[in-house]
Amino acid sequence: MPRILILAGLGLVLLSLPLWGSGYQQRSVVEFLYFLSLAMAWNLLAGYAGLVSIGQQAFVGIGAYALVVLAEDLGLNPFLTLPLAAAVAALAALPASWLLFRLQGAYFAVATWVIAEVLRLAANASIDWLGGGRGRAVRSLGGFERGLREDITFYAALALAAVAVAGAVWLLRSCTGLGLMAIRDSEPGAQAVGVETTRTKRRVYLFAAAITGAAGALIYITQINVRPDAAFSVNWAAYVIFIVVIGGIGTIEGPIIGTLIFLALREALSGLEGWSMLIFGAIAIAMMLFAPRGIWGLVTERWNIALFPIRRQMPARFIEKETT
Amino acid sequence: MIVLSTLVSGVLLGGFYALLGLGLSLTFGIMRTVNLAHGDLVVLASFLALAVTQMLGLSPLVSLIVLVPVMFGLGYALQGLVLNRVLKDGMMPAVIITFGLAFVIQNGLLMGFSADRMVLRQGTLETAGVTLLPGLTVGVLPLITLGAVLALMAGLQLLFRYTLIGRAFRATSDDPQIAALMGIDPKHVYALAMGLACAIIAVTGVLMGMRSNFSAFDGPIRLIFAFEVIIIGGMGSLNGVLVGGMILGLSQVIGGALNPSWFQLTGHLATLAVLIVRPSGLFPETIDRS
């Protein structure tokens, strides 16, 4: 079982990183982990449920403001707000899904964005409570000693990414996942064989919202200041789409590879400001045209490997034996 | 009188929004996909008009002679060379490609023209007004825009109804496979439709650039307004575009009159309300092809 050994080794390296890594490495890995969680959530939506959302920043912002309100107004420990931010985001996603699931395809995409815009404007308008355009800071984070805060942030990010990846794998291997893949291949066909298409999609949408909300809270634990234009920025959607498209949409491994490439590329282009977003956009277009299954798709075309196997293979007894 | 002038300015603003929605409605009606770079193409057209007016010394409205064919060619190339390659894979590739294109255009404009806000100047036309009633003066530019929308809509209506290429558009919209059996090349029709939409976008870009200043990152909000127009009006319905634009303009102006910071918010809420009550818009015309 080399697969399990690789995963366990990776897990050990990550778990022990605060013991031997520098603060810079630790912060970089935190960034990797939250982008990975965001990408995993979007990948589930677009790659499996056929729900192409360009409004996931709505849940990043909801998570960020849940952190502010719960930690500052209600006095909770900021790190304990992470699961609550996930719950708040999922709760907000429920009425949003009633609205959005009336729309198909590209209309769904733009409507998710409109909802994120409404939330951005509402946060901007709420000057007394949420601080309007200047936003609010999570002051209670100042109560933690810096090294301790970074260590807790690191393990929280690790836990979030683990939940995102394990949750996605579990969801896809479950009955829901089987339904999802049927929906992806043909929605009327899935309906005909008894898949509850709307309920299945809603389940994925809520799960993705919860992960994105928790990631939003975590991002703003590292950034401390929550401003509506940044928290509800469409750039979150752009980054995540870039990550998943380059890594391989509809795979578990794709977002991992995509996040690594995205962060490396961003580092390499950091001096170029406007050019970097232009290059990201151009790469996404080129990938869609020439390698729509992403880098992981190119890998699996050549070699039959999988780090997180989710494909169902027909049991051997059903495969016709060749008579020789 | 305040009520009346608010309503009139809402209707005139609605004219701008209808123009904005017209190009998007056309591409949706025929190709069934949303062009997420729509708003950025409008801003691109404004910047191109600026470049043309500066280089050739033309006024913005005259620059349309150059701009319309250029934008038509750009649209034809975008569909013919890029988007047509991913038609068979459903709507996701088109959504992602046009989303990527939006970022390419925004940052390309930022690099090419700086982040300053620009404006197109057409003599004194932007500030000229006509007094309809004592105390009620409307701008000439919004009236021209409303006239342009009505003329374009009438033109498209005639094109669709009475010409061979118009029938090809309608046939491809209904069923591209059957249309192909009848000897129509759907890919060519799609490219023509995107070219036509971009020609309308050229007009939109010039008129909007004269109405208010613009900068490289104004595309997304224009896309959202255009999208709201067709959500309210009904997907792919040309007449719905006019009504959708009016409703969006009126709800923004009325909201803004109640509280200046509600201006955009009431427009978004009107859209969401239509989505709740009538998800296919007020004048659904396009049949579902899935």
XYZ file of C-alpha atoms in Angstrom:
614
model
C 0.000 0.000 0.000
C 2.434 2.703 -1.111
C -0.455 5.166 -1.378
C -1.195 5.014 2.348
C 2.524 5.321 3.138
C 2.828 8.445 0.978
C -0.214 10.025 2.624
C 0.964 9.119 6.144
C 4.443 10.493 5.399
C 2.974 13.724 4.067
C 0.736 13.968 7.117
C 3.690 13.502 9.474
C 5.768 16.131 7.683
C 2.900 18.608 7.890
C 2.022 17.821 11.517
C 5.599 18.321 12.672
C 6.264 21.418 10.558
C 5.917 23.942 13.416
C 8.752 22.055 15.203
C 11.337 22.471 12.463
C 9.983 24.972 9.922
C 10.548 28.725 9.866
C 7.739 31.188 10.449
C 7.741 32.016 6.742
C 7.370 28.361 5.770
C 4.575 27.961 8.286
C 2.670 30.952 6.911
C 3.180 29.741 3.342
C 1.765 26.331 4.214
C -1.230 27.981 5.916
C -1.869 29.887 2.704
C -1.538 26.684 0.700
C -4.010 24.937 3.014
C -6.729 27.570 2.854
C -6.481 27.950 -0.893
C -6.634 24.168 -1.133
C -9.817 24.122 0.977
C -11.423 26.835 -1.158
C -10.412 25.023 -4.336
C -11.675 21.667 -3.055
C -15.067 23.210 -2.300
C -15.351 24.848 -5.716
C -14.162 21.685 -7.429
C -16.942 19.695 -5.780
C -19.484 22.217 -7.031
C -18.249 22.669 -10.577
C -16.467 19.407 -11.217
C -19.006 17.027 -9.725
C -22.351 18.754 -9.243
C -22.176 20.830 -12.431
C -22.802 23.991 -10.396
C -20.358 26.527 -11.852
C -20.354 29.246 -9.203
C -18.431 32.473 -9.563
C -19.841 33.754 -6.270
C -18.108 31.630 -3.654
C -16.606 34.864 -2.313
C -20.036 35.343 -0.733
C -19.148 32.586 1.727
C -15.571 33.795 2.208
C -17.086 37.102 3.283
C -19.781 35.495 5.420
C -17.114 33.438 7.196
C -14.962 36.520 7.712
C -17.827 38.540 9.173
C -18.942 35.576 11.298
C -15.438 35.644 12.771
C -15.694 39.377 13.485
C -19.150 39.225 15.028
C -18.606 36.059 17.069
C -15.145 37.000 18.319
C -15.622 40.735 18.817
C -19.304 41.183 19.661
C -19.929 37.891 21.467
C -16.432 37.491 22.885
C -15.759 33.939 21.660
C -12.259 32.603 21.174
C -11.475 33.479 17.518
C -10.288 29.962 16.742
C -13.497 28.421 18.087
C -15.444 30.517 15.598
C -14.132 28.403 12.688
C -16.731 25.612 12.969
C -19.378 28.214 13.749
C -18.416 30.199 10.651
C -18.887 26.995 8.668
C -22.349 26.568 10.194
C -23.294 30.187 9.512
C -22.180 29.880 5.885
C -24.131 26.643 5.396
C -27.182 28.265 6.984
C -26.888 31.224 4.615
C -26.413 28.869 1.669
C -29.782 27.218 2.259
C -32.020 30.156 1.248
C -29.501 31.058 -1.465
C -29.907 27.566 -2.893
C -33.699 27.943 -3.067
C -33.130 30.943 -5.280
C -30.170 29.707 -7.290
C -31.429 26.230 -8.057
C -34.192 27.776 -10.147
C -31.491 28.782 -12.599
C -29.526 26.717 -15.040
C -25.924 26.757 -16.141
C -24.500 30.147 -16.932
C -27.422 31.912 -15.256
C -26.649 30.120 -12.026
C -23.062 31.355 -12.364
C -23.919 35.037 -12.684
C -26.658 34.871 -10.045
C -24.156 33.561 -7.472
C -22.089 36.639 -8.257
C -25.081 38.956 -7.838
C -25.709 37.481 -4.397
C -22.070 38.074 -3.432
C -22.379 41.665 -4.704
C -25.538 42.227 -2.650
C -23.705 41.029 0.454
C -20.690 43.229 -0.351
C -22.925 46.295 -0.717
C -24.856 45.411 2.431
C -21.625 45.082 4.432
C -20.473 48.403 2.991
C -23.754 50.004 4.044
C -23.631 48.634 7.595
C -21.407 51.354 9.013
C -22.379 51.179 12.679
C -22.196 47.421 13.083
C -19.738 46.065 10.513
C -17.708 49.226 10.057
C -18.853 50.030 6.494
C -16.183 50.202 3.809
C -13.334 50.471 6.325
C -14.361 47.196 7.908
C -13.439 45.907 11.350
C -10.432 44.293 12.941
C -10.394 41.126 15.043
C -8.777 42.759 18.036
C -9.099 39.767 20.345
C -6.372 38.047 18.287
C -3.955 40.504 19.877
C -4.478 38.642 23.154
C -2.492 35.668 21.842
C 1.267 35.531 21.943
C 2.470 35.646 18.337
C 4.189 32.249 18.119
C 1.260 30.508 19.791
C -1.211 32.244 17.493
C 0.683 31.138 14.419
C 0.904 27.552 15.687
C -2.829 27.368 16.395
C -3.557 28.972 13.006
C -1.365 26.349 11.374
C -3.132 23.397 12.989
C -6.537 24.956 12.348
C -5.646 25.314 8.666
C -4.403 21.732 8.596
C -7.631 20.509 10.190
C -9.739 22.516 7.743
C -7.888 21.203 4.700
C -8.079 17.662 6.075
C -11.840 18.014 6.537
C -12.174 19.478 3.042
C -10.180 16.707 1.359
C -11.486 13.831 3.478
C -15.025 15.198 3.248
C -14.797 15.423 -0.515
C -13.396 11.892 -0.815
C -16.004 10.527 1.575
C -18.832 12.366 -0.169
C -17.758 11.086 -3.567
C -17.365 7.508 -2.417
C -20.777 7.598 -0.725
C -24.149 7.082 -2.303
C -24.396 10.848 -2.798
C -21.212 10.748 -4.851
C -22.576 8.029 -7.066
C -25.648 10.188 -7.652
C -23.458 13.203 -8.348
C -21.471 11.427 -11.011
C -24.707 10.260 -12.610
C -25.962 13.882 -12.592
C -22.711 15.127 -14.073
C -22.991 12.664 -16.946
C -26.702 13.194 -17.597
C -29.162 14.934 -15.324
C -32.335 13.549 -16.934
C -30.755 10.103 -16.968
C -29.895 10.344 -13.282
C -33.420 11.447 -12.485
C -34.816 8.529 -14.444
C -32.913 5.977 -12.373
C -34.113 7.577 -9.161
C -31.379 10.038 -8.137
C -32.822 12.910 -6.112
C -30.979 15.443 -8.238
C -31.950 18.639 -6.445
C -31.394 17.240 -2.965
C -28.015 15.812 -3.988
C -26.903 19.102 -5.483
C -28.118 21.031 -2.461
C -26.117 18.758 -0.152
C -22.944 19.522 -2.122
C -23.738 23.227 -2.254
C -24.149 23.414 1.534
C -20.983 21.386 2.140
C -18.998 23.655 -0.198
C -20.440 26.738 1.521
C -19.468 25.415 4.958
C -15.871 24.709 3.888
C -15.620 28.083 2.148
C -17.067 29.879 5.192
C -14.587 28.257 7.574
C -11.778 29.069 5.134
C -12.990 32.681 5.049
C -12.807 32.913 8.844
C -9.338 31.334 8.794
C -8.076 33.707 6.084
C -9.111 36.680 8.186
C -7.554 35.196 11.305
C -4.287 35.527 9.401
C -5.138 38.975 8.018
C -6.910 40.405 11.101
C -8.597 43.279 9.226
C -11.915 42.453 7.504
C -12.937 44.872 4.743
C -16.050 44.158 2.625
C -14.420 44.909 -0.737
C -11.603 42.458 0.012
C -13.649 39.760 1.762
C -16.368 39.707 -0.917
C -13.896 40.249 -3.785
C -14.525 38.337 -6.998
C -10.775 37.659 -7.034
C -11.383 34.770 -4.598
C -13.502 33.120 -7.260
C -10.905 33.911 -9.919
C -8.024 32.391 -7.931
C -9.993 29.280 -7.100
C -11.175 28.750 -10.663
C -7.606 29.176 -11.888
C -6.362 26.627 -9.344
C -8.927 23.989 -10.210
C -8.766 24.508 -13.972
C -4.995 24.232 -14.097
C -4.827 21.269 -11.718
C -7.683 19.293 -13.198
C -11.393 19.857 -12.690
C -13.383 16.954 -11.323
C -10.481 15.243 -9.581
C -9.356 15.271 -5.952
C -5.671 15.503 -6.856
C -6.166 18.413 -9.287
C -6.786 21.160 -6.713
C -3.694 20.071 -4.746
C -1.452 20.394 -7.798
C -3.274 23.547 -8.894
C -2.765 25.263 -5.535
C 0.977 24.504 -5.608
C 1.278 25.891 -9.140
C -0.863 28.936 -8.325
C 1.217 29.905 -5.281
C 4.512 29.320 -7.118
C 3.329 31.369 -10.084
C 2.033 34.152 -7.868
C 5.391 34.287 -6.110
C 7.213 34.408 -9.450
C 4.944 37.168 -10.806
C 4.725 39.164 -7.582
C 6.683 42.124 -8.998
C 4.426 42.515 -12.018
C 1.113 43.579 -10.411
C -1.466 43.834 -13.208
C 0.394 41.382 -15.423
C -0.073 38.539 -12.968
C -3.885 38.569 -13.185
C -3.631 38.910 -16.964
C -1.351 35.878 -17.111
C -3.615 33.873 -14.779
C -6.589 34.654 -17.021
C -4.675 33.748 -20.174
C -3.463 30.462 -18.668
C -7.000 29.530 -17.614
C -8.228 30.159 -21.178
C -5.363 28.159 -22.674
C -5.942 25.243 -20.280
C -9.655 25.164 -21.115
C -8.837 25.078 -24.838
C -5.916 22.680 -24.954
C -6.024 20.605 -21.758
C -9.546 20.869 -20.329
C -8.842 18.091 -17.833
C -5.902 19.956 -16.337
C -2.468 18.741 -15.389
C -3.761 15.800 -13.379
C -5.823 14.812 -16.413
C -2.642 14.724 -18.500
C -0.966 12.598 -15.815
C -3.761 10.047 -15.556
C -3.944 9.820 -19.343
C -0.403 8.484 -19.328
C -0.219 6.558 -16.054
C -3.000 4.789 -14.207
C -2.447 6.253 -10.746
C -4.644 7.869 -8.134
C -3.724 9.342 -4.776
C -7.358 9.358 -3.686
C -9.137 6.668 -5.674
C -12.809 7.504 -6.109
C -13.457 5.673 -9.340
C -15.736 2.702 -9.181
C -14.473 -0.351 -10.977
C -16.636 -3.194 -12.082
C -16.185 -6.276 -9.900
C -14.106 -8.907 -11.667
C -16.914 -11.467 -11.722
C -18.943 -9.259 -14.066
C -16.128 -8.877 -16.566
C -16.328 -11.445 -19.305
C -13.403 -13.802 -19.128
C -11.488 -14.249 -22.285
C -11.423 -17.836 -23.432
C -7.974 -18.838 -24.408
C -42.660 67.248 -9.686
C -39.890 65.459 -7.809
C -41.765 62.214 -8.299
C -42.165 62.876 -12.010
C -38.545 63.867 -12.552
C -37.400 60.788 -10.590
C -39.522 58.562 -12.787
C -38.286 60.230 -15.971
C -34.655 59.891 -14.945
C -35.313 56.256 -14.040
C -36.720 55.574 -17.489
C -33.810 57.325 -19.168
C -31.296 55.406 -17.067
C -33.257 52.338 -18.069
C -32.434 53.185 -21.683
C -28.715 52.839 -20.912
C -29.292 49.556 -19.130
C -31.432 48.215 -21.966
C -28.595 48.994 -24.377
C -26.197 47.225 -22.018
C -28.463 44.179 -21.849
C -29.148 44.024 -25.591
C -25.797 42.526 -26.588
C -25.873 39.996 -23.771
C -29.453 39.006 -24.579
C -28.514 38.431 -28.201
C -25.646 36.065 -27.371
C -27.726 34.250 -24.787
C -30.711 33.950 -27.096
C -28.690 32.348 -29.864
C -25.829 30.555 -28.098
C -27.451 29.858 -24.695
C -24.349 30.880 -22.847
C -23.515 33.978 -20.839
C -20.508 35.939 -21.985
C -18.867 36.871 -18.687
C -16.561 39.310 -20.471
C -19.561 41.324 -21.722
C -19.013 44.217 -19.318
C -15.298 44.268 -19.996
C -15.902 44.339 -23.747
C -18.101 47.408 -23.185
C -15.281 49.082 -21.259
C -12.818 47.968 -23.941
C -15.030 49.665 -26.542
C -15.005 52.875 -24.476
C -11.204 52.802 -24.322
C -10.908 52.008 -28.036
C -13.203 54.976 -28.766
C -10.912 57.113 -26.633
C -7.875 55.942 -28.594
C -9.604 56.492 -31.926
C -10.797 59.993 -31.000
C -7.308 60.945 -29.846
C -5.454 59.466 -32.808
C -7.759 60.414 -35.653
C -9.242 63.527 -34.112
C -12.795 62.250 -34.585
C -15.631 62.928 -32.175
C -16.822 59.888 -30.151
C -20.035 59.395 -32.139
C -18.171 59.573 -35.461
C -15.552 57.152 -34.142
C -18.266 54.479 -34.317
C -17.544 54.269 -38.068
C -14.203 52.710 -37.144
C -15.260 51.052 -33.918
C -18.290 49.060 -35.060
C -16.443 47.042 -37.724
C -13.441 46.535 -35.423
C -15.598 45.235 -32.592
C -17.595 43.088 -35.012
C -14.352 41.483 -36.172
C -13.216 41.000 -32.600
C -16.483 39.306 -31.673
C -16.417 37.107 -34.763
C -12.853 36.055 -33.947
C -13.621 35.424 -30.269
C -16.460 33.072 -31.120
C -14.985 31.581 -34.282
C -11.458 30.970 -33.055
C -11.977 30.370 -29.327
C -15.481 29.668 -28.075
C -16.569 27.474 -30.979
C -13.808 25.011 -30.083
C -15.452 24.129 -26.777
C -19.123 24.063 -27.854
C -19.571 20.334 -27.401
C -18.443 20.306 -23.757
C -21.475 22.060 -22.296
C -21.534 25.569 -20.877
C -18.712 25.319 -18.336
C -15.742 25.883 -20.696
C -17.412 28.972 -22.181
C -18.132 30.350 -18.714
C -14.544 29.826 -17.580
C -12.991 31.116 -20.810
C -15.033 34.319 -20.800
C -14.319 34.754 -17.073
C -10.589 34.435 -17.844
C -10.990 36.842 -20.756
C -12.572 39.377 -18.394
C -9.393 39.407 -16.300
C -7.204 39.595 -19.404
C -9.131 42.628 -20.709
C -9.227 44.409 -17.334
C -5.527 44.077 -16.664
C -4.608 44.669 -20.302
C -6.489 47.989 -20.159
C -4.829 48.799 -16.851
C -1.400 48.226 -18.432
C -2.258 50.067 -21.659
C -4.175 53.064 -20.299
C -3.250 53.420 -16.583
C -5.770 53.250 -13.755
C -7.081 56.793 -14.266
C -10.752 57.382 -14.897
C -11.368 58.486 -18.490
C -14.261 60.199 -20.234
C -15.287 60.671 -23.861
C -15.981 64.274 -24.883
C -18.459 65.138 -27.622
C -18.495 68.919 -27.579
C -21.355 70.098 -25.378
C -23.641 67.161 -26.050
C -23.111 65.513 -22.643
C -24.431 68.511 -20.766
C -27.090 69.658 -23.236
C -30.698 69.356 -22.070
C -34.222 69.828 -23.328
C -36.909 71.324 -21.121
C -40.045 69.234 -21.518
C -42.157 70.894 -18.842
C -41.334 73.804 -16.608
C -38.992 72.309 -14.011
C -38.453 69.090 -15.963
C -35.316 69.058 -18.076
C -33.924 65.902 -19.601
C -30.486 65.383 -21.070
C -30.019 65.043 -24.811
C -27.565 62.155 -24.444
C -30.005 59.903 -22.533
C -32.627 60.665 -25.201
C -30.171 59.726 -27.951
C -29.404 56.516 -26.056
C -33.064 55.630 -25.717
C -33.488 56.323 -29.424
C -30.466 54.147 -30.208
C -31.887 51.240 -28.179
C -35.249 51.477 -29.893
C -33.609 51.708 -33.332
C -31.318 48.744 -32.629
C -34.199 46.657 -31.298
C -36.334 47.468 -34.319
C -33.399 46.685 -36.589
C -32.789 43.330 -34.937
C -36.489 42.527 -35.073
C -36.542 43.210 -38.833
C -33.326 41.254 -39.305
C -34.699 38.208 -37.497
C -38.071 38.321 -39.204
C -37.384 39.167 -42.812
C -33.860 38.169 -43.789
C -32.292 34.849 -44.619
C -29.530 35.253 -42.056
C -32.154 36.244 -39.463
C -34.008 32.988 -40.081
C -30.702 31.157 -39.733
C -30.212 32.847 -36.355
C -33.642 31.763 -35.172
C -33.282 28.244 -36.486
C -29.880 27.784 -34.832
C -31.256 29.171 -31.587
C -34.079 26.619 -31.605
C -32.012 23.586 -32.541
C -28.472 23.778 -33.916
C -28.459 20.134 -35.010
C -31.588 20.364 -37.140
C -30.401 23.732 -38.443
C -27.171 22.046 -39.526
C -29.202 19.429 -41.399
C -30.896 22.262 -43.282
C -27.535 23.450 -44.552
C -26.807 26.119 -41.943
C -23.338 26.161 -40.411
C -24.089 26.753 -36.709
C -20.494 27.760 -35.972
C -20.613 30.508 -38.576
C -23.995 31.649 -37.241
C -22.618 31.726 -33.687
C -19.612 33.750 -34.797
C -21.875 36.195 -36.660
C -24.085 36.517 -33.573
C -21.100 37.288 -31.353
C -19.860 39.769 -33.963
C -23.267 41.439 -34.009
C -23.345 41.532 -30.213
C -19.892 43.134 -30.176
C -21.009 45.714 -32.749
C -23.847 46.617 -30.353
C -21.269 46.633 -27.554
C -19.295 49.243 -29.552
C -22.345 51.551 -29.569
C -22.895 50.819 -25.871
C -19.271 51.568 -25.029
C -19.306 54.925 -26.776
C -22.626 56.098 -25.311
C -21.720 54.920 -21.800
C -18.279 56.467 -22.070
C -19.909 59.799 -22.857
C -22.459 59.441 -20.065
C -20.039 58.771 -17.239
C -16.336 58.281 -16.752
C -14.886 54.784 -16.935
C -11.842 52.875 -15.780
C -10.281 49.504 -16.509
C -12.113 47.693 -13.708
C -15.673 48.863 -14.461
C -16.499 45.773 -16.516
C -17.833 43.448 -13.794
C -20.478 45.864 -12.537
C -21.603 46.513 -16.135
C -21.909 42.766 -16.667
C -24.007 42.464 -13.517
C -26.353 45.259 -14.624
C -26.661 43.740 -18.107
C -27.383 40.360 -16.561
C -30.020 41.833 -14.284
C -31.711 43.416 -17.283
C -32.110 40.064 -19.006
C -33.054 38.257 -15.801
C -35.875 40.744 -15.246
C -36.883 40.944 -18.900
C -36.738 37.244 -19.672
C -33.893 35.289 -21.109
C -33.292 35.825 -24.800
C -36.305 38.096 -25.212
C -35.496 41.262 -27.136
C -38.575 43.178 -26.025
C -37.988 42.063 -22.461
C -34.639 43.857 -22.580
C -36.383 47.233 -22.806
C -38.753 46.465 -19.930
C -35.927 44.917 -17.892
C -33.776 47.990 -18.407
C -36.617 50.291 -17.354
C -37.399 48.281 -14.225
C -33.737 48.177 -13.219
C -33.261 51.896 -13.901
C -36.447 52.850 -12.059
C -35.720 50.684 -9.029
C -32.192 52.106 -8.758
C -33.339 55.714 -9.106
C -36.239 55.252 -6.681
C -33.983 53.477 -4.178
C -31.372 56.199 -4.597
C -33.991 58.888 -4.021
C -35.001 57.246 -0.739
C -31.424 56.790 0.469
C -28.367 57.554 -1.705
C -26.492 54.474 -0.518
C -29.341 52.168 -1.665
C -28.909 53.046 -5.342
C -27.334 49.741 -6.464
C -28.821 47.655 -3.700
C -32.460 48.227 -4.708
C -31.606 47.243 -8.290
C -30.095 43.967 -7.103
C -33.043 43.322 -4.805
C -35.526 43.958 -7.647
C -33.656 41.328 -9.663
C -33.703 38.807 -6.840
C -37.419 39.512 -6.328
C -38.112 38.731 -9.999
C -36.068 35.557 -9.617
C -38.219 34.489 -6.689
C -41.545 35.285 -8.334
C -40.790 34.466 -11.968
C -37.457 32.709 -12.415
C -37.711 32.802 -16.197
C -38.229 36.569 -16.277
C -41.238 38.633 -17.229
C -41.188 37.770 -20.938
C -39.617 34.342 -21.291
C -39.091 33.710 -24.964
C -36.242 31.301 -25.345
C -37.288 27.706 -25.085
C -35.238 25.461 -22.855
C -32.873 23.462 -24.985
C -31.346 21.184 -22.357
